[in-house]
């Protein structure tokens, strides 16, 4: 139930009292300021007629005694007011009692059924002398007024013929609650009308229904429409939250559908969440791993070039002599069993084909979490070291984790692969590639594809995945060392040219 | 699920948004730092090495023929 607007009562009451006061002083009927239509409709035998009640906002006429009920129309709040018994209805203080004329009451009772139809607003039809009728302080809105019977079956908001024969309905809860509103005026006989109000707009009676609860709860205002609303059955026994009546079966079906919708919704949310997580994984794999791996690779390079053994070639002498490994082998230990510990950086790789700024450390070991996933190039343990006779076999990611071998397919025969160690540049020349399956270890034999052959050449092998983002095959690139450069003798011309 | 979360977060809507953003950031962080690196080896996207069996070393030693080169130095 909704609480009636407080201003309604606050507006009405002073005006009503004022009017009553005027009437009291004048000793004759007082016309409402605007227009009030009073419908006398009395049930002479109303037992509650003598009970003084004065609603604070507007006066609700008693449902019947000898006094004609007064229907008050208000423009803003069309409340049906039924006048109290004339002699007993009194304004709060100024009027202990007003003059009432019983003959008028009988007249009005006869009048009421006949005039149940809408009555022009401008005509205050029945305003007999000695009245205790109450009218709307604001007048009524110029629409038709409708008299209704003071019965519980009176439809609110609908014109209804007053039936004086029906006993007035007096809801037990309503009446006692209204009583204190009367502010201790024993003379008042006004009671809230249970009959439907004469409604200018037709609807206010329904809207006034909830406000009746406030009237019951206290001197809230001219509510009092609840009982008719309840009684007339307009409000169904069960309503949905949005006010639609539903049957029990409908409610059950709705509840079932609601539960299904909840389950389906949660399922959908889980699927959406999984989709988002998968998308996050892709983003992590494609972007974040590169970011992390590149950072780690840069750190490794920094530590490598900062170590004391690392020779920084003189950039002013870029044309260091090329040494043919066949005639002038590099001074390195060719024993492949002599290897640095896992994780130790052998060298860094320069590939001009992949850019002048391509520099990636080459580290012992092909463990993925500790080496390959850090953006480094791994060296197969047991294979020849850089510059040594045999197969310098390496592996690196082609996608993600820094993807050092991302552009391996762009290499062409003759492209230099420059392995820079502490003291030397080993320059390999690409001479072929092959796509193999992962178990074909022949590609990293000391002499590729020749089992148990004694190596005489210095070979480099790049192994990476193929196709990209797949583990189905491996992409193999071979290169053979064509010359080497002592870094102490100057810069490598290829790198110097690259910048 | 998210409706339940929204209803059970305290405060006005911007506080709820803040909590949700923090929660989302925490989930993303956990995924990036722990979950994704853990699950990545089980996904066949990044196997790059030539292997024979479980570990590449046996295959390498199998094919390795230690033949000291005359070019070796000390």
Coordinates of C-alpha atoms in Angstrom, one line a residue:
Chain A
X1 CA 0.0 0.0 0.0
X2 CA 1.2 3.4 -0.8
X3 CA 1.1 6.3 1.5
X4 CA -1.1 9.1 0.3
X5 CA 0.7 12.3 -0.4
X6 CA 0.9 14.3 2.8
X7 CA 0.2 17.5 1.1
X8 CA -3.2 16.3 0.2
X9 CA -4.3 16.2 3.8
X10 CA -2.4 19.2 4.7
X11 CA -4.1 21.2 2.0
X12 CA -7.5 19.9 2.6
X13 CA -7.8 20.2 6.3
X14 CA -7.2 23.8 6.8
X15 CA -9.4 24.7 4.0
X16 CA -12.1 22.5 5.2
X17 CA -11.9 23.8 8.7
X18 CA -11.9 27.3 7.4
X19 CA -15.0 26.6 5.4
X20 CA -16.6 25.0 8.3
X21 CA -15.7 27.9 10.4
X22 CA -17.2 30.3 7.9
X23 CA -20.2 28.2 7.7
X24 CA -20.5 28.1 11.4
X25 CA -20.2 31.8 11.7
X26 CA -22.6 32.4 8.9
X27 CA -25.0 29.9 10.1
X28 CA -25.9 28.8 6.7
X29 CA -24.6 26.5 4.0
X30 CA -21.3 27.5 2.7
X31 CA -20.3 26.9 -0.8
X32 CA -17.0 25.5 -1.5
X33 CA -14.5 27.8 -2.9
X34 CA -14.4 26.1 -6.2
X35 CA -17.2 23.7 -6.5
X36 CA -18.1 20.8 -4.4
X37 CA -20.7 18.4 -5.3
X38 CA -22.5 16.9 -2.4
X39 CA -24.5 13.8 -2.9
X40 CA -26.7 13.0 -0.1
X41 CA -27.1 9.4 0.3
X42 CA -28.1 8.2 3.6
X43 CA -28.9 5.0 5.1
X44 CA -30.8 6.1 8.0
X45 CA -30.2 3.0 10.0
X46 CA -26.5 3.3 10.1
X47 CA -25.4 2.2 13.5
X48 CA -22.2 4.1 13.3
X49 CA -23.8 7.3 12.3
X50 CA -23.4 8.8 15.7
X51 CA -19.7 8.2 15.9
X52 CA -17.8 11.2 15.2
X53 CA -15.0 10.9 12.8
X54 CA -13.2 13.6 11.1
X55 CA -10.5 12.6 8.7
X56 CA -7.8 15.2 8.7
X57 CA -7.7 15.8 5.1
X58 CA -11.2 15.5 3.9
X59 CA -14.3 14.6 5.7
X60 CA -15.7 11.3 4.9
X61 CA -19.3 11.1 5.4
X62 CA -20.8 8.5 7.5
X63 CA -22.3 5.7 5.6
X64 CA -25.7 6.5 6.8
X65 CA -27.9 7.7 9.4
X66 CA -30.5 10.2 8.9
X67 CA -27.9 12.4 7.6
X68 CA -27.2 12.4 3.9
X69 CA -23.8 11.3 2.9
X70 CA -21.9 13.9 1.2
X71 CA -19.7 13.2 -1.7
X72 CA -16.9 15.4 -2.0
X73 CA -15.0 15.9 -5.2
X74 CA -11.6 17.3 -5.2
X75 CA -9.8 18.2 -8.3
X76 CA -6.5 17.0 -7.1
X77 CA -7.8 14.2 -5.1
X78 CA -11.4 13.3 -5.7
X79 CA -12.4 11.7 -2.5
X80 CA -15.8 10.7 -1.9
X81 CA -16.9 12.3 1.3
X82 CA -19.9 11.5 3.0
X83 CA -21.1 14.0 5.3
X84 CA -21.3 13.4 8.9
X85 CA -24.5 13.8 10.7
X86 CA -25.2 17.4 10.7
X87 CA -25.4 17.9 14.3
X88 CA -22.4 15.9 15.2
X89 CA -20.1 16.8 12.5
X90 CA -18.0 19.6 13.7
X91 CA -14.8 21.2 12.7
X92 CA -11.9 20.6 15.0
X93 CA -12.3 23.5 17.3
X94 CA -14.3 26.3 16.0
X95 CA -17.4 24.3 15.4
X96 CA -18.5 22.2 18.2
X97 CA -21.4 21.2 16.1
X98 CA -23.1 22.3 13.1
X99 CA -26.7 22.7 12.4
X100 CA -28.1 19.7 10.8
X101 CA -31.5 19.3 9.4
X102 CA -32.9 15.8 9.4
X103 CA -35.4 16.6 6.8
X104 CA -32.7 17.4 4.5
X105 CA -31.2 14.1 5.1
X106 CA -34.2 12.2 4.1
X107 CA -34.4 14.4 1.1
X108 CA -31.0 13.7 0.2
X109 CA -31.5 10.0 0.6
X110 CA -34.2 10.2 -1.9
X111 CA -32.1 12.3 -4.0
X112 CA -29.1 10.2 -4.1
X113 CA -30.2 7.2 -6.1
X114 CA -31.9 9.4 -8.6
X115 CA -28.9 11.5 -9.0
X116 CA -26.3 8.8 -9.0
X117 CA -25.3 9.8 -12.5
X118 CA -22.6 12.3 -13.1
X119 CA -23.4 15.6 -12.0
X120 CA -21.9 18.7 -13.4
X121 CA -19.1 19.9 -11.4
X122 CA -20.2 23.4 -11.3
X123 CA -23.4 22.6 -9.7
X124 CA -23.3 22.0 -6.0
X125 CA -26.6 20.4 -6.2
X126 CA -27.4 19.6 -2.7
X127 CA -26.1 22.0 -0.2
X128 CA -28.9 22.2 2.1
X129 CA -29.0 24.6 4.9
X130 CA -27.7 23.5 8.2
X131 CA -25.4 21.3 6.4
X132 CA -22.5 19.5 7.8
X133 CA -21.4 18.5 4.4
X134 CA -17.9 18.7 3.6
X135 CA -16.6 19.6 0.2
X136 CA -13.4 19.7 -1.3
X137 CA -11.4 22.7 -0.5
X138 CA -10.1 23.0 -3.9
X139 CA -13.3 22.4 -5.6
X140 CA -13.7 19.7 -8.0
X141 CA -12.3 19.4 -11.4
X142 CA -15.2 20.2 -13.4
X143 CA -16.0 16.7 -14.3
X144 CA -18.9 14.7 -13.4
X145 CA -19.4 13.5 -10.0
X146 CA -20.8 10.2 -9.3
X147 CA -22.6 9.1 -6.3
X148 CA -22.1 5.6 -5.2
X149 CA -23.6 3.6 -2.6
X150 CA -22.0 3.5 0.7
X151 CA -21.5 -0.2 0.5
X152 CA -18.5 -2.3 0.3
X153 CA -19.5 -3.5 -3.1
X154 CA -19.4 0.0 -4.5
X155 CA -17.0 0.0 -7.3
X156 CA -14.6 2.7 -7.0
X157 CA -14.1 4.9 -9.9
X158 CA -17.2 3.9 -11.5
X159 CA -20.5 5.5 -11.5
X160 CA -22.8 3.5 -9.4
X161 CA -26.2 4.0 -8.2
X162 CA -26.4 4.5 -4.6
X163 CA -28.5 2.0 -2.9
X164 CA -29.9 3.3 0.3
X165 CA -31.2 -0.1 1.2
X166 CA -27.8 -1.6 1.4
X167 CA -26.3 -1.3 4.8
X168 CA -23.2 0.8 5.1
X169 CA -20.1 -1.1 5.1
X170 CA -17.9 -0.4 7.9
X171 CA -14.7 -2.3 7.9
X172 CA -13.7 -3.1 11.4
X173 CA -10.2 -1.9 11.0
X174 CA -11.1 1.2 9.2
X175 CA -13.5 2.7 11.6
X176 CA -11.5 2.5 14.8
X177 CA -8.5 3.9 13.0
X178 CA -10.4 6.8 11.8
X179 CA -11.7 7.6 15.1
X180 CA -8.6 9.1 16.5
X181 CA -8.2 11.1 13.5
X182 CA -11.2 13.1 14.6
X183 CA -9.0 14.8 17.1
X184 CA -11.3 14.1 20.0
X185 CA -14.3 15.6 18.5
X186 CA -17.1 13.7 19.9
X187 CA -19.6 15.5 17.9
X188 CA -18.4 14.3 14.6
X189 CA -20.3 11.6 12.9
X190 CA -18.4 11.7 9.7
X191 CA -17.0 8.4 8.6
X192 CA -15.0 7.4 5.7
X193 CA -17.2 6.5 2.9
X194 CA -16.9 3.0 1.8
X195 CA -18.7 3.6 -1.3
X196 CA -16.9 4.5 -4.4
X197 CA -16.0 8.1 -4.8
X198 CA -17.4 10.3 -7.4
X199 CA -14.5 10.5 -9.5
X200 CA -13.7 13.2 -12.0
X201 CA -11.2 11.1 -13.8
X202 CA -12.6 7.8 -13.1
X203 CA -9.4 6.3 -11.9
X204 CA -8.6 8.0 -8.7
X205 CA -10.6 5.6 -6.7
X206 CA -8.3 2.8 -7.7
X207 CA -5.3 4.8 -7.0
X208 CA -6.8 5.9 -3.8
X209 CA -7.1 2.3 -2.7
X210 CA -3.6 1.9 -1.5
X211 CA -3.7 5.2 0.3
X212 CA -6.4 3.9 2.5
X213 CA -3.7 2.0 4.3
X214 CA -2.1 5.1 5.3
X215 CA -5.4 6.4 6.5
X216 CA -5.7 3.3 8.6
X217 CA -2.3 3.7 9.9
X218 CA -2.7 7.2 11.0
X219 CA -4.0 10.6 10.2
X220 CA -2.4 10.5 6.9
X221 CA -5.1 11.9 4.7
X222 CA -8.2 11.3 2.9
X223 CA -7.6 7.8 2.1
X224 CA -10.1 5.2 2.8
X225 CA -10.6 3.7 -0.5
X226 CA -9.0 0.5 0.3
X227 CA -12.0 -1.3 1.5
X228 CA -13.9 -0.9 -1.7
X229 CA -10.9 -1.8 -3.6
X230 CA -10.5 -5.0 -1.7
X231 CA -14.1 -5.7 -1.6
X232 CA -14.9 -5.2 -5.2
X233 CA -12.4 -7.8 -6.2
X234 CA -10.5 -5.7 -8.5
X235 CA -7.3 -6.7 -6.9
X236 CA -6.7 -10.3 -7.6
X237 CA -5.6 -12.6 -4.9
X238 CA -2.2 -13.0 -6.5
X239 CA -0.3 -10.6 -8.5
X240 CA 3.1 -10.6 -10.0
X241 CA 5.6 -8.0 -8.9
X242 CA 4.6 -5.9 -11.8
X243 CA 1.0 -6.2 -10.9
X244 CA -0.3 -8.7 -13.3
X245 CA -2.6 -11.2 -12.0
X246 CA -1.5 -14.8 -12.4
X247 CA -2.9 -18.0 -11.6
X248 CA -1.3 -20.6 -9.5
X249 CA -0.4 -22.7 -12.4
X250 CA 1.1 -19.7 -14.2
X251 CA 3.1 -18.9 -11.2
X252 CA 4.5 -22.4 -11.0
X253 CA 5.4 -22.3 -14.7
X254 CA 6.9 -19.0 -14.3
X255 CA 9.0 -20.2 -11.4
X256 CA 10.1 -23.2 -13.3
X257 CA 11.0 -21.1 -16.3
X258 CA 12.8 -18.7 -13.9
X259 CA 14.9 -21.5 -12.5
X260 CA 15.7 -22.7 -15.9
X261 CA 16.7 -19.2 -17.0
X262 CA 18.9 -18.9 -14.0
X263 CA 20.7 -22.1 -14.7
X264 CA 21.0 -21.3 -18.4
X265 CA 22.3 -17.8 -17.5
X266 CA 24.9 -19.2 -15.2
X267 CA 25.9 -21.7 -17.8
X268 CA 26.2 -19.0 -20.4
X269 CA 28.2 -16.8 -18.0
X270 CA 30.6 -19.7 -17.4
X271 CA 31.0 -20.2 -21.1
X272 CA 31.6 -16.5 -21.6
X273 CA 34.2 -16.6 -18.9
X274 CA 35.9 -19.6 -20.4
X275 CA 35.9 -17.8 -23.7
X276 CA 37.5 -14.7 -22.2
X277 CA 40.1 -16.9 -20.5
X278 CA 40.9 -18.5 -23.8
X279 CA 41.2 -15.2 -25.4
X280 CA 43.5 -14.1 -22.5
X281 CA 45.6 -17.2 -23.1
X282 CA 46.0 -16.4 -26.8
X283 CA 46.9 -12.8 -25.9
X284 CA 49.4 -14.1 -23.3
X285 CA 50.9 -16.6 -25.7
X286 CA 51.2 -14.3 -28.7
X287 CA 52.1 -11.0 -27.0
X288 CA 53.0 -11.4 -23.4
X289 CA 55.5 -14.2 -23.9
X290 CA 57.3 -12.2 -26.5
X291 CA 57.4 -9.2 -24.1
X292 CA 58.8 -11.3 -21.3
X293 CA 61.2 -13.3 -23.5
X294 CA 62.6 -10.3 -25.2
X295 CA 63.3 -8.6 -21.9
X296 CA 65.1 -11.7 -20.6
X297 CA 67.1 -12.1 -23.9
X298 CA 68.2 -8.5 -23.6
X299 CA 69.3 -9.0 -20.1
X300 CA 71.3 -12.1 -21.1
X301 CA 72.9 -10.3 -23.9
X302 CA 73.9 -7.5 -21.6
X303 CA 75.5 -10.0 -19.2
X304 CA 77.3 -11.6 -22.1
X305 CA 78.8 -8.5 -23.5
X306 CA 79.7 -7.3 -20.1
X307 CA 81.7 -10.3 -19.1
X308 CA 85.5 -9.8 -19.2
X309 CA 86.2 -12.4 -21.8
X310 CA 84.0 -10.7 -24.3
X311 CA 86.0 -8.8 -26.8
X312 CA 84.6 -5.7 -28.2
X313 CA 85.9 -5.3 -31.7
X314 CA 87.3 -2.0 -32.8
X315 CA 84.6 -0.4 -34.9
X316 CA 87.2 1.7 -36.6
X317 CA 88.7 -1.3 -38.3
X318 CA 85.7 -3.0 -39.8
X319 CA 87.7 -5.0 -42.3
X320 CA 89.2 -7.7 -40.2
X321 CA 90.7 -10.5 -42.2
X322 CA 88.6 -13.5 -43.0
X323 CA 90.2 -16.8 -42.0
X324 CA 89.3 -19.8 -44.0
X325 CA 88.6 -22.6 -41.6
X326 CA 90.1 -25.1 -43.9
X327 CA 93.4 -23.4 -44.1
X328 CA 93.4 -21.6 -40.9
X329 CA 91.1 -23.3 -38.4
X330 CA 89.9 -21.3 -35.5
X331 CA 91.7 -21.9 -32.2
X332 CA 88.8 -23.7 -30.5
X333 CA 88.4 -27.1 -29.0
X334 CA 86.5 -29.3 -31.3
X335 CA 85.6 -31.8 -28.7
X336 CA 81.8 -31.6 -28.5
X337 CA 81.9 -33.0 -25.0
X338 CA 83.6 -29.9 -23.8
X339 CA 80.6 -27.8 -23.3
X340 CA 79.7 -25.0 -20.9
X341 CA 77.2 -25.8 -18.2
X342 CA 73.5 -25.7 -19.1
X343 CA 72.3 -22.2 -19.4
X344 CA 75.8 -20.8 -20.1
X345 CA 75.8 -18.5 -23.1
X346 CA 77.9 -19.8 -25.9
X347 CA 77.5 -16.9 -28.2
X348 CA 75.1 -14.5 -29.8
X349 CA 73.6 -14.9 -33.2
X350 CA 73.5 -12.2 -35.9
X351 CA 71.4 -12.8 -38.9
X352 CA 71.5 -9.8 -41.3
X353 CA 68.6 -11.3 -43.2
X354 CA 66.5 -10.9 -40.2
X355 CA 67.6 -7.4 -39.5
X356 CA 70.7 -5.5 -38.5
X357 CA 69.5 -5.4 -34.9
X358 CA 68.9 -9.1 -34.7
X359 CA 71.0 -10.3 -31.8
X360 CA 69.9 -13.4 -29.8
X361 CA 72.0 -15.3 -27.2
X362 CA 72.8 -18.9 -27.9
X363 CA 72.7 -20.9 -24.7
X364 CA 73.7 -24.4 -23.9
X365 CA 70.6 -26.6 -23.5
X366 CA 67.3 -26.9 -25.1
X367 CA 65.1 -26.9 -22.0
X368 CA 62.1 -25.0 -22.8
X369 CA 61.1 -23.4 -19.5
X370 CA 64.6 -22.2 -18.6
X371 CA 66.1 -21.5 -22.0
X372 CA 63.8 -21.6 -25.0
X373 CA 60.9 -19.9 -23.3
X374 CA 63.2 -17.0 -22.4
X375 CA 63.7 -15.9 -25.9
X376 CA 67.0 -17.6 -26.3
X377 CA 68.5 -20.0 -28.8
X378 CA 69.2 -23.4 -27.4
X379 CA 72.2 -25.5 -28.2
X380 CA 71.7 -29.2 -28.3
X381 CA 74.0 -30.6 -25.7
X382 CA 76.4 -33.1 -27.2
X383 CA 76.5 -31.5 -30.5
X384 CA 79.5 -29.5 -31.6
X385 CA 80.0 -26.0 -30.3
X386 CA 80.1 -22.9 -32.4
X387 CA 82.9 -22.8 -34.8
X388 CA 83.8 -26.4 -34.1
X389 CA 83.9 -29.3 -36.5
X390 CA 80.6 -31.0 -36.5
X391 CA 77.1 -29.9 -36.2
X392 CA 76.4 -26.9 -34.2
X393 CA 72.7 -27.7 -33.7
X394 CA 70.4 -25.1 -32.3
X395 CA 66.7 -24.8 -31.5
X396 CA 64.5 -21.8 -30.9
X397 CA 60.9 -20.8 -30.9
X398 CA 59.4 -19.8 -34.2
X399 CA 56.4 -18.3 -32.6
X400 CA 55.9 -16.8 -29.2
X401 CA 58.5 -16.5 -26.4
X402 CA 60.5 -14.0 -28.4
X403 CA 60.4 -16.2 -31.5
X404 CA 64.1 -16.0 -32.4
X405 CA 63.6 -18.2 -35.4
X406 CA 60.4 -16.6 -36.5
X407 CA 61.6 -15.7 -40.0
X408 CA 63.5 -18.9 -40.6
X409 CA 61.7 -19.5 -43.8
X410 CA 63.0 -16.3 -45.3
X411 CA 66.6 -17.5 -45.3
X412 CA 68.0 -18.2 -48.6
X413 CA 71.1 -20.0 -49.7
X414 CA 74.2 -17.9 -49.1
X415 CA 72.7 -15.8 -46.3
X416 CA 75.2 -15.4 -43.6
X417 CA 74.6 -16.7 -40.1
X418 CA 77.0 -14.9 -37.8
X419 CA 77.8 -16.6 -34.5
X420 CA 79.7 -14.2 -32.3
X421 CA 81.6 -15.7 -29.4
X422 CA 83.9 -14.1 -26.9
X423 CA 86.8 -14.0 -29.3
X424 CA 85.6 -14.8 -32.8
X425 CA 83.0 -14.3 -35.4
X426 CA 82.0 -17.6 -37.1
X427 CA 80.3 -16.8 -40.3
X428 CA 78.1 -19.6 -41.7
X429 CA 76.5 -19.6 -45.0
X430 CA 73.0 -21.1 -45.5
X431 CA 73.1 -24.0 -48.0
X432 CA 69.8 -25.7 -47.5
X433 CA 66.7 -26.5 -45.6
X434 CA 64.4 -29.3 -45.0
X435 CA 61.1 -29.9 -43.3
X436 CA 61.2 -33.1 -41.2
X437 CA 59.2 -34.8 -38.5
X438 CA 60.2 -34.2 -34.9
X439 CA 61.8 -37.7 -34.4
X440 CA 64.1 -37.3 -37.4
X441 CA 67.3 -36.7 -35.4
X442 CA 69.4 -37.3 -38.5
X443 CA 69.2 -33.6 -39.2
X444 CA 71.5 -32.8 -36.2
X445 CA 73.9 -35.6 -36.7
X446 CA 77.5 -34.4 -36.9
X447 CA 77.2 -34.8 -40.6
X448 CA 73.6 -34.2 -41.3
X449 CA 71.7 -37.1 -42.7
X450 CA 74.8 -39.3 -42.7
X451 CA 74.9 -41.7 -39.8
X452 CA 78.1 -42.3 -38.0
X453 CA 80.0 -40.2 -40.5
X454 CA 83.1 -38.5 -39.4
X455 CA 82.5 -34.8 -39.6
X456 CA 85.0 -32.6 -41.4
X457 CA 82.9 -29.5 -41.9
X458 CA 81.7 -27.0 -39.5
X459 CA 77.9 -27.0 -39.8
X460 CA 75.2 -25.0 -38.1
X461 CA 71.7 -26.3 -37.9
X462 CA 68.7 -24.3 -37.0
X463 CA 65.7 -26.3 -35.8
X464 CA 62.3 -24.8 -35.1
X465 CA 58.7 -25.8 -35.4
X466 CA 56.7 -26.1 -38.5
X467 CA 54.2 -25.1 -39.5
X468 CA 53.9 -22.1 -37.3
X469 CA 51.9 -22.6 -34.2
X470 CA 52.1 -26.3 -34.6
X471 CA 54.3 -29.1 -33.3
X472 CA 53.7 -31.4 -36.2
X473 CA 56.9 -30.9 -38.1
X474 CA 60.2 -29.2 -37.8
X475 CA 61.8 -26.6 -40.0
X476 CA 65.5 -27.3 -40.5
X477 CA 68.1 -24.9 -41.9
X478 CA 71.7 -25.8 -42.5
X479 CA 74.7 -23.6 -42.9
X480 CA 78.3 -24.2 -43.3
X481 CA 81.1 -22.1 -41.9
X482 CA 82.8 -20.2 -44.6
X483 CA 85.2 -18.1 -42.6
X484 CA 85.9 -16.8 -39.2
X485 CA 87.1 -13.5 -37.8
X486 CA 89.2 -12.7 -34.8
X487 CA 87.4 -9.9 -33.0
X488 CA 90.7 -8.6 -31.7
X489 CA 91.6 -7.9 -35.3
X490 CA 88.7 -5.7 -36.0
X491 CA 85.0 -5.5 -36.8
X492 CA 83.3 -8.0 -39.0
X493 CA 82.7 -6.3 -42.3
X494 CA 79.2 -7.8 -42.7
X495 CA 78.1 -6.5 -39.4
X496 CA 79.8 -3.2 -40.0
X497 CA 78.0 -2.9 -43.3
X498 CA 74.7 -3.7 -41.6
X499 CA 75.4 -0.9 -39.2
Chain B
X1 CA 26.9 -15.6 -11.3
X2 CA 28.0 -12.2 -12.1
X3 CA 24.7 -10.8 -11.0
X4 CA 25.1 -12.6 -7.7
X5 CA 28.6 -11.1 -7.4
X6 CA 27.3 -7.7 -8.2
X7 CA 24.5 -8.0 -5.6
X8 CA 26.9 -9.1 -2.9
X9 CA 29.5 -6.5 -3.5
X10 CA 29.2 -3.7 -0.9
X11 CA 28.9 0.0 -1.5
X12 CA 27.5 2.0 -4.4
X13 CA 28.0 1.2 -8.0
X14 CA 31.4 2.8 -8.4
X15 CA 32.7 0.9 -5.4
X16 CA 31.4 -2.2 -7.0
X17 CA 33.0 -1.4 -10.3
X18 CA 36.3 -0.8 -8.4
X19 CA 36.0 -4.2 -6.7
X20 CA 35.2 -5.9 -10.0
X21 CA 38.1 -4.2 -11.7
X22 CA 40.4 -5.3 -9.0
X23 CA 39.0 -8.8 -9.1
X24 CA 39.4 -9.0 -12.9
X25 CA 43.0 -7.7 -12.6
X26 CA 43.8 -10.3 -10.0
X27 CA 42.3 -13.1 -12.2
X28 CA 44.3 -11.9 -15.2
X29 CA 47.5 -11.7 -13.1
X30 CA 47.0 -15.2 -11.7
X31 CA 46.4 -16.5 -15.2
X32 CA 49.4 -14.8 -16.7
X33 CA 51.8 -15.6 -13.9
X34 CA 50.8 -19.1 -12.9
X35 CA 48.1 -20.7 -14.9
X36 CA 49.2 -20.0 -18.5
X37 CA 52.8 -20.9 -18.0
X38 CA 51.7 -24.0 -16.3
X39 CA 49.3 -25.1 -19.0
X40 CA 51.5 -24.0 -21.9
X41 CA 53.8 -27.1 -22.0
X42 CA 50.7 -29.3 -22.4
X43 CA 49.6 -27.4 -25.5
X44 CA 51.3 -28.4 -28.8
X45 CA 52.1 -25.0 -30.0
X46 CA 55.7 -24.5 -29.3
X47 CA 57.7 -27.7 -29.7
X48 CA 60.7 -26.7 -31.6
X49 CA 63.3 -29.3 -31.0
X50 CA 64.2 -32.5 -32.7
X51 CA 63.7 -35.2 -30.2
X52 CA 63.8 -39.0 -30.2
X53 CA 61.6 -40.2 -27.4
X54 CA 61.4 -38.2 -24.2
X55 CA 64.7 -36.5 -24.1
X56 CA 66.9 -35.3 -26.9
X57 CA 70.1 -36.2 -25.2
X58 CA 70.0 -40.0 -25.8
X59 CA 69.4 -39.4 -29.5
X60 CA 72.3 -37.1 -29.7
X61 CA 74.6 -39.4 -27.9
X62 CA 73.4 -42.1 -30.1
X63 CA 74.5 -40.4 -33.2
X64 CA 77.4 -38.7 -31.7
X65 CA 80.8 -40.0 -32.8
X66 CA 83.5 -38.4 -30.8
X67 CA 86.1 -37.8 -33.3
X68 CA 88.7 -35.3 -32.1
X69 CA 89.5 -33.0 -34.8
X70 CA 93.1 -32.3 -35.7
X71 CA 92.2 -28.7 -35.6
X72 CA 91.6 -28.7 -31.9
X73 CA 93.7 -26.6 -29.8
X74 CA 94.0 -26.1 -26.1

